[in-house]
Short mmCIF file of C-alpha atoms and ligand atoms in Angstrom, two decimals:
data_model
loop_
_atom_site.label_atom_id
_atom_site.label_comp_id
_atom_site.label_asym_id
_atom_site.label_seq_id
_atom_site.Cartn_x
_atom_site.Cartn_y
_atom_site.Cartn_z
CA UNK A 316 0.00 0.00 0.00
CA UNK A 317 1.21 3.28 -0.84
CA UNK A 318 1.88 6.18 1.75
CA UNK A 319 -1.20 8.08 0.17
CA UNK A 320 -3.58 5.19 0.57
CA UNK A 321 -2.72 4.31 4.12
CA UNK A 322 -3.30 8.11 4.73
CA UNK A 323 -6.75 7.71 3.01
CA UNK A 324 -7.50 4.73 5.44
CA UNK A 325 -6.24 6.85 8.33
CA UNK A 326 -9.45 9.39 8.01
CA UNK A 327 -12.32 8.12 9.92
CA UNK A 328 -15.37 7.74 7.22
CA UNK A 329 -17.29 8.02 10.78
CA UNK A 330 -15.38 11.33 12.01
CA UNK A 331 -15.78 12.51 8.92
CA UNK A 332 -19.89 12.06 8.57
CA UNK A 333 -20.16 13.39 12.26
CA UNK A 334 -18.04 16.59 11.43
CA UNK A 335 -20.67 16.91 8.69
CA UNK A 336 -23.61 16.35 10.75
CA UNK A 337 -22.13 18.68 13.59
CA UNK A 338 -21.33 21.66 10.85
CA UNK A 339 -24.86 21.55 9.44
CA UNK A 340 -26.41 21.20 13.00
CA UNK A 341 -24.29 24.80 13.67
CA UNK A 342 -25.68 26.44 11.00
CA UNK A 343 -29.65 25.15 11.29
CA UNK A 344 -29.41 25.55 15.04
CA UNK A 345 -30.10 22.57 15.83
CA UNK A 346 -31.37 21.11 19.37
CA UNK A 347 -29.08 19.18 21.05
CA UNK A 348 -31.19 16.57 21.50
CA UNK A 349 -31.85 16.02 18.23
CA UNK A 350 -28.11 16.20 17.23
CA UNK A 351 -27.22 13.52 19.86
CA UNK A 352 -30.21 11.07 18.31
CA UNK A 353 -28.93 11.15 14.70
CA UNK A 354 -24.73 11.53 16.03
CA UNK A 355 -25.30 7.19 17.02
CA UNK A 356 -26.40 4.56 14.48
CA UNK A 357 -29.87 3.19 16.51
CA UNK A 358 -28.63 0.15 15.41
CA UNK A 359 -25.38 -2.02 15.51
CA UNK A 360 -24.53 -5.43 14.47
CA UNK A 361 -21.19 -7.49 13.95
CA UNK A 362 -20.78 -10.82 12.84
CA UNK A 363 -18.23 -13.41 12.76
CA UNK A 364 -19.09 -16.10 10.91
CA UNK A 365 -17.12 -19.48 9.06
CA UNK A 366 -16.67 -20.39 5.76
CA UNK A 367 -15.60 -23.45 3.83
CA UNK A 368 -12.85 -22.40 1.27
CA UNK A 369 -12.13 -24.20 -1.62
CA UNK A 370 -8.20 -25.88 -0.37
CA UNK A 371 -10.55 -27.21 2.36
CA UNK A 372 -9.80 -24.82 5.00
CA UNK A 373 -11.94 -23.12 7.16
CA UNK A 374 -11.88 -19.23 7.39
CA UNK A 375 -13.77 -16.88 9.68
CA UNK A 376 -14.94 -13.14 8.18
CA UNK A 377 -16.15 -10.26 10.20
CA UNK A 378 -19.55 -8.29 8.62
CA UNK A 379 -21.50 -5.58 9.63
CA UNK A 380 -24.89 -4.34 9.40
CA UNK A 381 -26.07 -0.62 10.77
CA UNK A 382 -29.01 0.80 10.79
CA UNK A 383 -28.72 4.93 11.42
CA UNK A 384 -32.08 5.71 11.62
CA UNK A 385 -35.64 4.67 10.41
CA UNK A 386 -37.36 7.71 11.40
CA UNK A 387 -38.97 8.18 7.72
CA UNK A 388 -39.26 4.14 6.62
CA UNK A 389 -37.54 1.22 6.74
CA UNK A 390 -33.37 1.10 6.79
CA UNK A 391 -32.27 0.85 3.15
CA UNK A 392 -28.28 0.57 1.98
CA UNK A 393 -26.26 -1.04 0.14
CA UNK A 394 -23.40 -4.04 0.98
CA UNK A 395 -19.44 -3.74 0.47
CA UNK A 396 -16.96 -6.16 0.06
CA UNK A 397 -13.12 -4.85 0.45
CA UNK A 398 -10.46 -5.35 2.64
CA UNK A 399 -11.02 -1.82 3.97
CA UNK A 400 -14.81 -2.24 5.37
CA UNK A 401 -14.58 -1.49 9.77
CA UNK A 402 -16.91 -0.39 11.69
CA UNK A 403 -16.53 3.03 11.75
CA UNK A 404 -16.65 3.14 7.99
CA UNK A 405 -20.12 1.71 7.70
CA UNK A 406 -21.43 3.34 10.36
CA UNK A 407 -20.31 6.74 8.30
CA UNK A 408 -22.13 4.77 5.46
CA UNK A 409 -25.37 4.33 7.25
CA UNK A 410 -25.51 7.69 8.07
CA UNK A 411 -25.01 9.06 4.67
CA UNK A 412 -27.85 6.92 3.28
CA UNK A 413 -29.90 7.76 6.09
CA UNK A 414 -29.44 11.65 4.49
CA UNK A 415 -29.34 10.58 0.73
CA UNK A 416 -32.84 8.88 1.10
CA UNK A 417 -34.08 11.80 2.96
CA UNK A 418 -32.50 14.71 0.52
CA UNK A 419 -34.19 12.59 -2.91
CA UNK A 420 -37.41 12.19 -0.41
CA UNK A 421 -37.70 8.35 -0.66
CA UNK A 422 -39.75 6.70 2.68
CA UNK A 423 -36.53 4.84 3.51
CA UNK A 424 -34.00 5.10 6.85
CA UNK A 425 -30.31 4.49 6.14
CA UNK A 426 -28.24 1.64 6.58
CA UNK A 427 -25.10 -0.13 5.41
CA UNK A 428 -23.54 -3.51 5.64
CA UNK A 429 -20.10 -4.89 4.57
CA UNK A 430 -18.20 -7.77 5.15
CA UNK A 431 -14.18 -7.11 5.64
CA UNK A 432 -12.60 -9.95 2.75
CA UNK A 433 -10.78 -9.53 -0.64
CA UNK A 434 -13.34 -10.24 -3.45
CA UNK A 435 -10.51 -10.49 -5.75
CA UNK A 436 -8.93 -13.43 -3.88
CA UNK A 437 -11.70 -15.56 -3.98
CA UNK A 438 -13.51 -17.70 -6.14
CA UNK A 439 -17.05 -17.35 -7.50
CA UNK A 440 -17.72 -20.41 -5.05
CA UNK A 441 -16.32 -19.17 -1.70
CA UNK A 442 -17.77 -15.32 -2.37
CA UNK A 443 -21.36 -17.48 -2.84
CA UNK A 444 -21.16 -19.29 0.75
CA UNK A 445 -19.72 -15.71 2.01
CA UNK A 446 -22.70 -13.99 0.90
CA UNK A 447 -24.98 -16.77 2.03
CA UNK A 448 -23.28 -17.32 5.40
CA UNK A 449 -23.65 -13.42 6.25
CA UNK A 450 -27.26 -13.20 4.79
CA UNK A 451 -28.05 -15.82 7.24
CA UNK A 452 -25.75 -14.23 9.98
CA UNK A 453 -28.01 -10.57 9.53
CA UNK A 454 -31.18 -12.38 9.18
CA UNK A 455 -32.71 -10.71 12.04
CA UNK A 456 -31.54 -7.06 10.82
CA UNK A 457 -32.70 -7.46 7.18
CA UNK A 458 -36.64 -7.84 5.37
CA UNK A 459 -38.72 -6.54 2.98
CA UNK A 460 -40.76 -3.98 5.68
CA UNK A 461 -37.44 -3.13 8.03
CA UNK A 462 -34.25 -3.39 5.91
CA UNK A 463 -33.50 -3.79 2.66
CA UNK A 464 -29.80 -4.48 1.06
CA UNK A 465 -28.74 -3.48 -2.15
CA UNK A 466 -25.21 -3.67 -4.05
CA UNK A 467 -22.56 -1.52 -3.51
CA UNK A 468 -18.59 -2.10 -3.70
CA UNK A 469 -17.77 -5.57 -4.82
CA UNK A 470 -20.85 -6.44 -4.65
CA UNK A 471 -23.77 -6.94 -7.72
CA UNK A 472 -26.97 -8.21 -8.74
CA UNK A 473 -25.78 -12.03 -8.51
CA UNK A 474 -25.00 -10.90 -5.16
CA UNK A 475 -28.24 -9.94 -4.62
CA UNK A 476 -29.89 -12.92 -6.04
CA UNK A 477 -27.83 -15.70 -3.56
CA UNK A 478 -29.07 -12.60 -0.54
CA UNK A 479 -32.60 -13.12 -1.56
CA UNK A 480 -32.78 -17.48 -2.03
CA UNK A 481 -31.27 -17.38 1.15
CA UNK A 482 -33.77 -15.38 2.76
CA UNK A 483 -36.29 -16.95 0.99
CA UNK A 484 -34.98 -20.72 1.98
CA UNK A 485 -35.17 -19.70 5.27
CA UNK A 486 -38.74 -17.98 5.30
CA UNK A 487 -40.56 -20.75 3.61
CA UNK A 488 -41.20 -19.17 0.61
CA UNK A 489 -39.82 -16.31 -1.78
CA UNK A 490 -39.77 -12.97 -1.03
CA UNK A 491 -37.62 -11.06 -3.70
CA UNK A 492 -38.73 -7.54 -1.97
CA UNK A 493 -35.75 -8.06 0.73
CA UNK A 494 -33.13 -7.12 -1.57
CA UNK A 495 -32.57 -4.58 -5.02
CA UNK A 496 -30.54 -4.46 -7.32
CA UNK A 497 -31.86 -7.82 -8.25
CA UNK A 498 -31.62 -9.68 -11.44
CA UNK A 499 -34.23 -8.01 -13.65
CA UNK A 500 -35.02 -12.17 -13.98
CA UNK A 501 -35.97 -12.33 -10.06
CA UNK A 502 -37.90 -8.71 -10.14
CA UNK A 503 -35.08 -6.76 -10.53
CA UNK A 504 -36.00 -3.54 -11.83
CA UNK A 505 -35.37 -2.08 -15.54
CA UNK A 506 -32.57 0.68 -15.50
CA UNK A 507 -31.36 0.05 -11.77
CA UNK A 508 -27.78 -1.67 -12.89
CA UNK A 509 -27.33 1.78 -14.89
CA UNK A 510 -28.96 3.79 -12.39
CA UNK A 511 -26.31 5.35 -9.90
CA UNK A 512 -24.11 6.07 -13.01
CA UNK A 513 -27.43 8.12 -14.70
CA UNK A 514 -28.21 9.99 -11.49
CA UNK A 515 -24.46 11.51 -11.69
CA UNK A 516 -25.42 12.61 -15.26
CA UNK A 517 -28.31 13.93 -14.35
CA UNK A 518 -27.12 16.20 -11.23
CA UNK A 519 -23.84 16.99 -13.71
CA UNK A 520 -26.78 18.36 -15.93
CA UNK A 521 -28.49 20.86 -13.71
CA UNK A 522 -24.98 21.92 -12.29
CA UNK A 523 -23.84 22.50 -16.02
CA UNK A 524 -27.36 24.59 -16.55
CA UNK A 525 -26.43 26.81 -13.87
CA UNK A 526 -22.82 27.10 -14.44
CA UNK A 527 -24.00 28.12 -17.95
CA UNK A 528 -21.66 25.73 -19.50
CA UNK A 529 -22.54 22.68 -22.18
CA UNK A 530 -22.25 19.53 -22.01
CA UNK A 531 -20.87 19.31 -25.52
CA UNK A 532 -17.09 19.33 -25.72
CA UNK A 533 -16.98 19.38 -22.15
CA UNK A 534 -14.18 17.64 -20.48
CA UNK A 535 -14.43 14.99 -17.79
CA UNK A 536 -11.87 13.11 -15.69
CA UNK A 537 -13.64 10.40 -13.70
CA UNK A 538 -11.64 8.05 -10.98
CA UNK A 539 -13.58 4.70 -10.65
CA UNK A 540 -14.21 2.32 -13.69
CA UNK A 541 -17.08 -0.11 -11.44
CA UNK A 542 -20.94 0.28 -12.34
CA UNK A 543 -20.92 3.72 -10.91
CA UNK A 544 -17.58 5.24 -12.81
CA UNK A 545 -18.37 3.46 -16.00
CA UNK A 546 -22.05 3.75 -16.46
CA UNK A 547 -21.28 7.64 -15.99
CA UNK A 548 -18.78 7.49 -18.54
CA UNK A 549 -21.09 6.22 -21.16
CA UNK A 550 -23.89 8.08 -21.23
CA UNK A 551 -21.63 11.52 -21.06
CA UNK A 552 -19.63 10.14 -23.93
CA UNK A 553 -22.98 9.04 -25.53
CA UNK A 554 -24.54 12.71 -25.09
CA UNK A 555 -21.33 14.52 -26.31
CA UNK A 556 -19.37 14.86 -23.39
CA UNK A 557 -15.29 14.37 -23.81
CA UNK A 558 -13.99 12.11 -21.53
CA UNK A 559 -9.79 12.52 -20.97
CA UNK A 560 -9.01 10.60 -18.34
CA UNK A 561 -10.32 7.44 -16.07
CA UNK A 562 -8.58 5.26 -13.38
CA UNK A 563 -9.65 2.21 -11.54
CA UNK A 564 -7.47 0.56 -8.69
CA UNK A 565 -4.84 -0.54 -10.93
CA UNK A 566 -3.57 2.87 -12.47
CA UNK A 567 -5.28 5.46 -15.29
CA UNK A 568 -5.32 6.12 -18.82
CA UNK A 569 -5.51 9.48 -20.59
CA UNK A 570 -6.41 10.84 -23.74
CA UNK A 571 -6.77 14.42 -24.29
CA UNK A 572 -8.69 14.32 -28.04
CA UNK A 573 -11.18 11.91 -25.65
CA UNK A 574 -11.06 8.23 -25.09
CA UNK A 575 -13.41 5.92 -26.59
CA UNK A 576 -15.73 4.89 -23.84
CA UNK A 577 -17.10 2.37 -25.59
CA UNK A 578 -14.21 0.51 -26.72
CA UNK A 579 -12.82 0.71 -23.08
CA UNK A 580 -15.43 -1.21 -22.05
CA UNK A 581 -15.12 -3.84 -24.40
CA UNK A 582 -11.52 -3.60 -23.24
CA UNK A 583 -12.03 -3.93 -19.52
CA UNK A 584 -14.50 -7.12 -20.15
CA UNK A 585 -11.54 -8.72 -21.56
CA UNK A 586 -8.99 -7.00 -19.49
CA UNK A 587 -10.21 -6.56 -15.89
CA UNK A 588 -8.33 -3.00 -16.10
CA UNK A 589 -8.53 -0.15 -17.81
CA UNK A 590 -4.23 0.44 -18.17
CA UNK A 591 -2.60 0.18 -21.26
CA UNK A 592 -6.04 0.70 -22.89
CA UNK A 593 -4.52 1.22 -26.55
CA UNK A 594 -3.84 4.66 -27.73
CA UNK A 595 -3.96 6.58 -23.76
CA UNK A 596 -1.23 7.73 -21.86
CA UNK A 597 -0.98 6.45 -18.51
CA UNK A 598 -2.25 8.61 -15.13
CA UNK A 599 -1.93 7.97 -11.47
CA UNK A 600 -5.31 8.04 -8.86
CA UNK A 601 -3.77 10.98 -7.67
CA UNK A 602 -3.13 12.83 -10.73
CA UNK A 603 -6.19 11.84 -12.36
CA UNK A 604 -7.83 14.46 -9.49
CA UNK A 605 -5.60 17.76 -10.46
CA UNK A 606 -6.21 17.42 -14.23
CA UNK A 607 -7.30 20.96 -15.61
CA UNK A 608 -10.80 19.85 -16.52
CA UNK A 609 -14.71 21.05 -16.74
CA UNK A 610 -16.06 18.10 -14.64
CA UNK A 611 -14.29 15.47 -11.96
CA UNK A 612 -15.75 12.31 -10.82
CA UNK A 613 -14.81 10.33 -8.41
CA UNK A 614 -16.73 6.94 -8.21
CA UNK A 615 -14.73 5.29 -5.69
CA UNK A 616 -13.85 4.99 -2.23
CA UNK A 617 -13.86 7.19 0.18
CA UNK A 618 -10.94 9.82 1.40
CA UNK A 619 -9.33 10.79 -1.93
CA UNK A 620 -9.90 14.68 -2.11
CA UNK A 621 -8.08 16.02 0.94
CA UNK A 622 -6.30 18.42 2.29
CA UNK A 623 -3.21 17.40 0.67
CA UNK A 624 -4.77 17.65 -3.12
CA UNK A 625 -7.54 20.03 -2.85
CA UNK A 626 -5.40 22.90 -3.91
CA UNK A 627 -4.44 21.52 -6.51
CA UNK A 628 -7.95 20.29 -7.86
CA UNK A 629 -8.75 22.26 -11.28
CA UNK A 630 -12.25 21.20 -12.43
CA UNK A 631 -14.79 23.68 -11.80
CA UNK A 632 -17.79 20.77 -11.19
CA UNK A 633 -16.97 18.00 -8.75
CA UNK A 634 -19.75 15.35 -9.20
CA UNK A 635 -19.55 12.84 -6.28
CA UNK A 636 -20.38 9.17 -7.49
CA UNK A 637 -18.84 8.05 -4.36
CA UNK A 638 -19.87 7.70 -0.86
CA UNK A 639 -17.76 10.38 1.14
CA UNK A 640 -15.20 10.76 -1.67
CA UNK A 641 -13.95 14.20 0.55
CA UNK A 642 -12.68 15.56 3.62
CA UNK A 643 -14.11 18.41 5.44
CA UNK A 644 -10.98 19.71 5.49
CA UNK A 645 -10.48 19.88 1.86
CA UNK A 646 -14.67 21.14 1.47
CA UNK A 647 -13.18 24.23 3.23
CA UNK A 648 -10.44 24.21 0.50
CA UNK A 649 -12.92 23.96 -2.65
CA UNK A 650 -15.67 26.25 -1.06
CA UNK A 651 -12.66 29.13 -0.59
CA UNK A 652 -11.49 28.60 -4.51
CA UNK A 653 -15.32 28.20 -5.81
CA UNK A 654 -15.13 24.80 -7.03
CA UNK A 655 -18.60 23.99 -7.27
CA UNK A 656 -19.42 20.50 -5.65
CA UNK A 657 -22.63 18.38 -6.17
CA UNK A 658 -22.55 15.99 -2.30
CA UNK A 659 -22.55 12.41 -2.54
CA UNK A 660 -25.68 12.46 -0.86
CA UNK A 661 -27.34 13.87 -4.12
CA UNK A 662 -25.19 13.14 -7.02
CA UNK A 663 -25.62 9.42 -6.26
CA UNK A 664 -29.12 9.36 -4.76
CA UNK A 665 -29.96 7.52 -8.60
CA UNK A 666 -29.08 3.88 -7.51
CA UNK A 667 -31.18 4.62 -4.22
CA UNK A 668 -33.74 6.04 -6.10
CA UNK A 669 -34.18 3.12 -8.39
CA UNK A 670 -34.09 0.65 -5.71
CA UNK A 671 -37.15 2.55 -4.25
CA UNK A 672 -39.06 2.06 -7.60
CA UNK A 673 -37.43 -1.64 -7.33
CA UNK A 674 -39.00 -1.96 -4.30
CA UNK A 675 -42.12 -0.58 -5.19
CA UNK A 676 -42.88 -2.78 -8.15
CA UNK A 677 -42.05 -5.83 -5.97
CA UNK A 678 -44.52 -5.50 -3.69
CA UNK A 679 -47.07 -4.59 -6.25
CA UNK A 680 -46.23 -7.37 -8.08
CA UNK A 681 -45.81 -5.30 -11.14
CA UNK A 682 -43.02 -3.61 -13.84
CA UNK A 683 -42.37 -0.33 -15.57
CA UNK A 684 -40.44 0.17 -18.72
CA UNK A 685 -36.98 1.35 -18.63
CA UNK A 686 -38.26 4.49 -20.42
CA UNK A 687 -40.29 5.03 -17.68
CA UNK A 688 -37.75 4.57 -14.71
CA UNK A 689 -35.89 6.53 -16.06
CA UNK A 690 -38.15 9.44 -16.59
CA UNK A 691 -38.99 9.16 -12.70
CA UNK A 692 -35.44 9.17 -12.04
CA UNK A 693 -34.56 12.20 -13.71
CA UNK A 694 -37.74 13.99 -12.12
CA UNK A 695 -36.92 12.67 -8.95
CA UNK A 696 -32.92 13.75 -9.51
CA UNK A 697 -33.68 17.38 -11.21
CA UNK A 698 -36.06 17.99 -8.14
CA UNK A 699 -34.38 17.09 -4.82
CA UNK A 700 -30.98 19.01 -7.32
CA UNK A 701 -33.26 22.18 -7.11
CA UNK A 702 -34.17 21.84 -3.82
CA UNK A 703 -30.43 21.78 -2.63
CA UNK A 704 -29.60 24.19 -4.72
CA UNK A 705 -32.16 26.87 -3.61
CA UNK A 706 -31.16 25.55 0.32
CA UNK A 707 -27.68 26.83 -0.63
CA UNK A 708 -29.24 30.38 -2.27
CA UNK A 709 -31.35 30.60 0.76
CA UNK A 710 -28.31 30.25 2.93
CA UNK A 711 -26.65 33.49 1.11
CA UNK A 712 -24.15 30.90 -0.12
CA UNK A 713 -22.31 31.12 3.25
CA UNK A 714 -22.33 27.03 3.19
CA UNK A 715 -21.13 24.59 0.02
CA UNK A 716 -23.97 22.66 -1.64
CA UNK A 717 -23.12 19.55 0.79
CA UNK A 718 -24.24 21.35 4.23
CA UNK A 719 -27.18 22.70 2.32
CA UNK A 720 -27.99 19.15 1.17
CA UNK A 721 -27.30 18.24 5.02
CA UNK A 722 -29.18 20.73 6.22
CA UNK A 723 -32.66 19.50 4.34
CA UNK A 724 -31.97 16.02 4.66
CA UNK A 725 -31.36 16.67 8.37
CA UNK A 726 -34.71 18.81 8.86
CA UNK A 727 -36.71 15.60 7.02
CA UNK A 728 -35.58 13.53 9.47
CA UNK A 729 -36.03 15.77 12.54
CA UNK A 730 -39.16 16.35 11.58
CA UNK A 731 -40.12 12.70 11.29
CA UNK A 732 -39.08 12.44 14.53
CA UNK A 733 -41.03 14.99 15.84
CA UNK A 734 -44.21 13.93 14.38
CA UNK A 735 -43.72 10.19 15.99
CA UNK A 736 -42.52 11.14 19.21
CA UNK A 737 -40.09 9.54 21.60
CA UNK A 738 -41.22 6.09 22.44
CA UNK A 739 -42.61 5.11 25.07
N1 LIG B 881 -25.03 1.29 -2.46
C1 LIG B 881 -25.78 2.33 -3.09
C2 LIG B 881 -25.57 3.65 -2.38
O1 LIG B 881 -24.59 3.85 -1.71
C3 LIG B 881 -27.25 1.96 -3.28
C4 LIG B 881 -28.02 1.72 -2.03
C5 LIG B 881 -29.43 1.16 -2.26
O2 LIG B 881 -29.87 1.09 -3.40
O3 LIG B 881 -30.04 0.81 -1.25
O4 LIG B 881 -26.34 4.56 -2.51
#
């Protein structure tokens, strides 16, 4: 591991979401009380659970699952595998989807899960008893009316499938509403593999309208090349958009006169990476962030914009397709030098927001068209983008666009609470 990256896992995702929490409390004036019910997840779980591995051995993995808060509707989040996931870092992850659901105004809580093991060193066989082992290890956490798992990091719709037959096995009968991000075979629904990736593009397209720029010729460096990183790629390249540089965890490529998004994906299928994609130069993670361009997306982990680089970041837009891809301490940095920055918590409410219409159609027992998602996404995206936007106006601009998304995420749930009252 490089210096930089063992700096990046230095930074407490959970430090970081409370700092967050405590700077938009400041400037809402929020009660105490209130602050010290949505500081604490309501919820914590950790697992250790066995599993056969393929030389015969026997291998125990730690999980998590966290609910932050179900104020406004059942706990809804995604699951990560990586050799990364603590604690702390879910936690931070339940939180933020407890304020994503809330700023895109879906009836959902937040939660997260993860299990702490290196997808890349196992076989399709072991990550299949993994997943099954820790569905049956969260059993009690997880269901269709109280929480409901979805893919995130290392993790995808096959995931999702093995998540919901175990469930099911164990219920008595099938109940495909307890996950999304299904198979669109098992009631997965149309558009939701794309669907994170097309939220970015549409938040990139309001911040473009009132940046006054176009999308056309406009140049985008995005770090990330999963379903998040490259889904956004495609449809920007497919609307005009110029695309100059991409990384995933192996390195970056670069091509000023724009890189053929298609073809890299073609390329990746065959290659697992996106280096030495033919005719790019190669780019670092790190260098990938300073490149003088209109739009930069990160769509990975968590910790790369800091302190240390945030000077040196030249895009004007920031679109976050990653969960907490920066540091307060580098939002001070970007907020001083007018970088304008669409929050994680709305630039990549889309897969969320899908999952809700995933949801939906489950228990109805019915299916929309992908035309159709994706209509509702975009007038679900262009509205809660508005919304924060105007929050941010409101606030004389003395906050970035991520407080002012805290801000009226954090009065939804407060608000919630309020209205139910403290039990008993
Ligand atoms: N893992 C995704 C996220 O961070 C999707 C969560 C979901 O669909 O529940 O937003």
């Amino acid at each position: 591991m490089s210096n930089n990256h063992r700096k990046q896992h230095l930074i407490s995702p959970y430090e970081v979401a409370v700092s967050q929490l405590k700077k938009a409390a400041k400037i809402m004036n929020l009660e105490k009380d209130y602050f010290e019910i949505l500081k604490k997840p309501a919820r914590v779980l950790t697992v250790n659970f066995p599993v056969n591995m393929d030389d015969g051995s026997i291998k125990v993995f730690t999980g998590y699952r966290v609910h932050h808060n179900d104020a406004r509707g059942p706990s809804k989040g995604g699951i990560r595998y990586s050799p990364y996931v603590s604690l702390e870092e879910v936690m931070a992850l339940s939180m933020w989807m407890t304020w994503k659901t809330a700023v895109v105004g879906l009836p959902f809580g937040g939660a997260k899960g993860g299990v702490c093991c290196d997808p890349s060193k196992m076989s399709e066989k072991e990550l299949c008893r993994l997943t099954r082992r820790f569905t049956y290890a969260i059993l009690n956490m997880i269901g269709p009316e109280r929480d409901i798992p979805a893919p995130d990091v290392n993790t995808n719709p096959d995931t999702m499938a093995k998540i919901m037959d175990t469930y099911s096995m164990i219920k008595g009968y099938s109940i495909p509403e307890v996950v999304t991000g299904k198979p669109i075979q098992l009631g997965g629904s149309r558009g939701r593999l794309e669907a994170t990736g097309r939220g970015v593009y549409f938040s990139v397209l309001e911040a473009l309208k009132y940046k006054k720029m176009s999308l056309k010729n406009c140049t985008v460096a995005i770090q990330g090349f999963g379903n998040v990183g490259s889904n956004f790629a495609r449809i920007m390249y497919e609307n005009g958009a110029k695309i100059v540089a991409i990384s995933d965890m192996w390195g970056g490529i670069r091509n000023d006169s724009g890189i053929d998004i298609p073809k890299l994906i073609e390329y990746v299928k065959n290659n697992k990476k996106v280096v030495d994609f033919p005719n790019s130069s190669p780019i670092s993670n790190k260098d990938i962030l300073e490149l003088n361009v209109d739009i930069l997306a990160p769509c990975a982990i968590e910790n790369q914009i800091t302190e240390d680089n945030a000077h040196n970041i030249s895009a004007k837009i920031i679109a976050e397709g990653a969960n907490g891809p920066t540091t307060p301490e580098a939002d001070k940095i970007l907020f001083s030098e007018g970088v304008f920055l669409i929050p994680d918590i709305l630039c990549n409410a889309g897969g969320v927001t899908v999952s809700y219409l995933e949801w939906v159609q489950g228990l109805e027992r019915f299916s929309w068209s992908e035309t159709e998602v994706n209509r509702k996404l975009e007038r679900v995206m262009v509205q809660a983008f508005n919304e924060v936007l105007s929050k941010y106006h409101s606030l004389n601009k003395i906050c970035d666009m991520r407080t002012a998304a805290h801000i009226l995420a954090i009065q939804k749930v407060v608000e919630a609470t309020k209205l139910r009252g403290i039990f008993p």
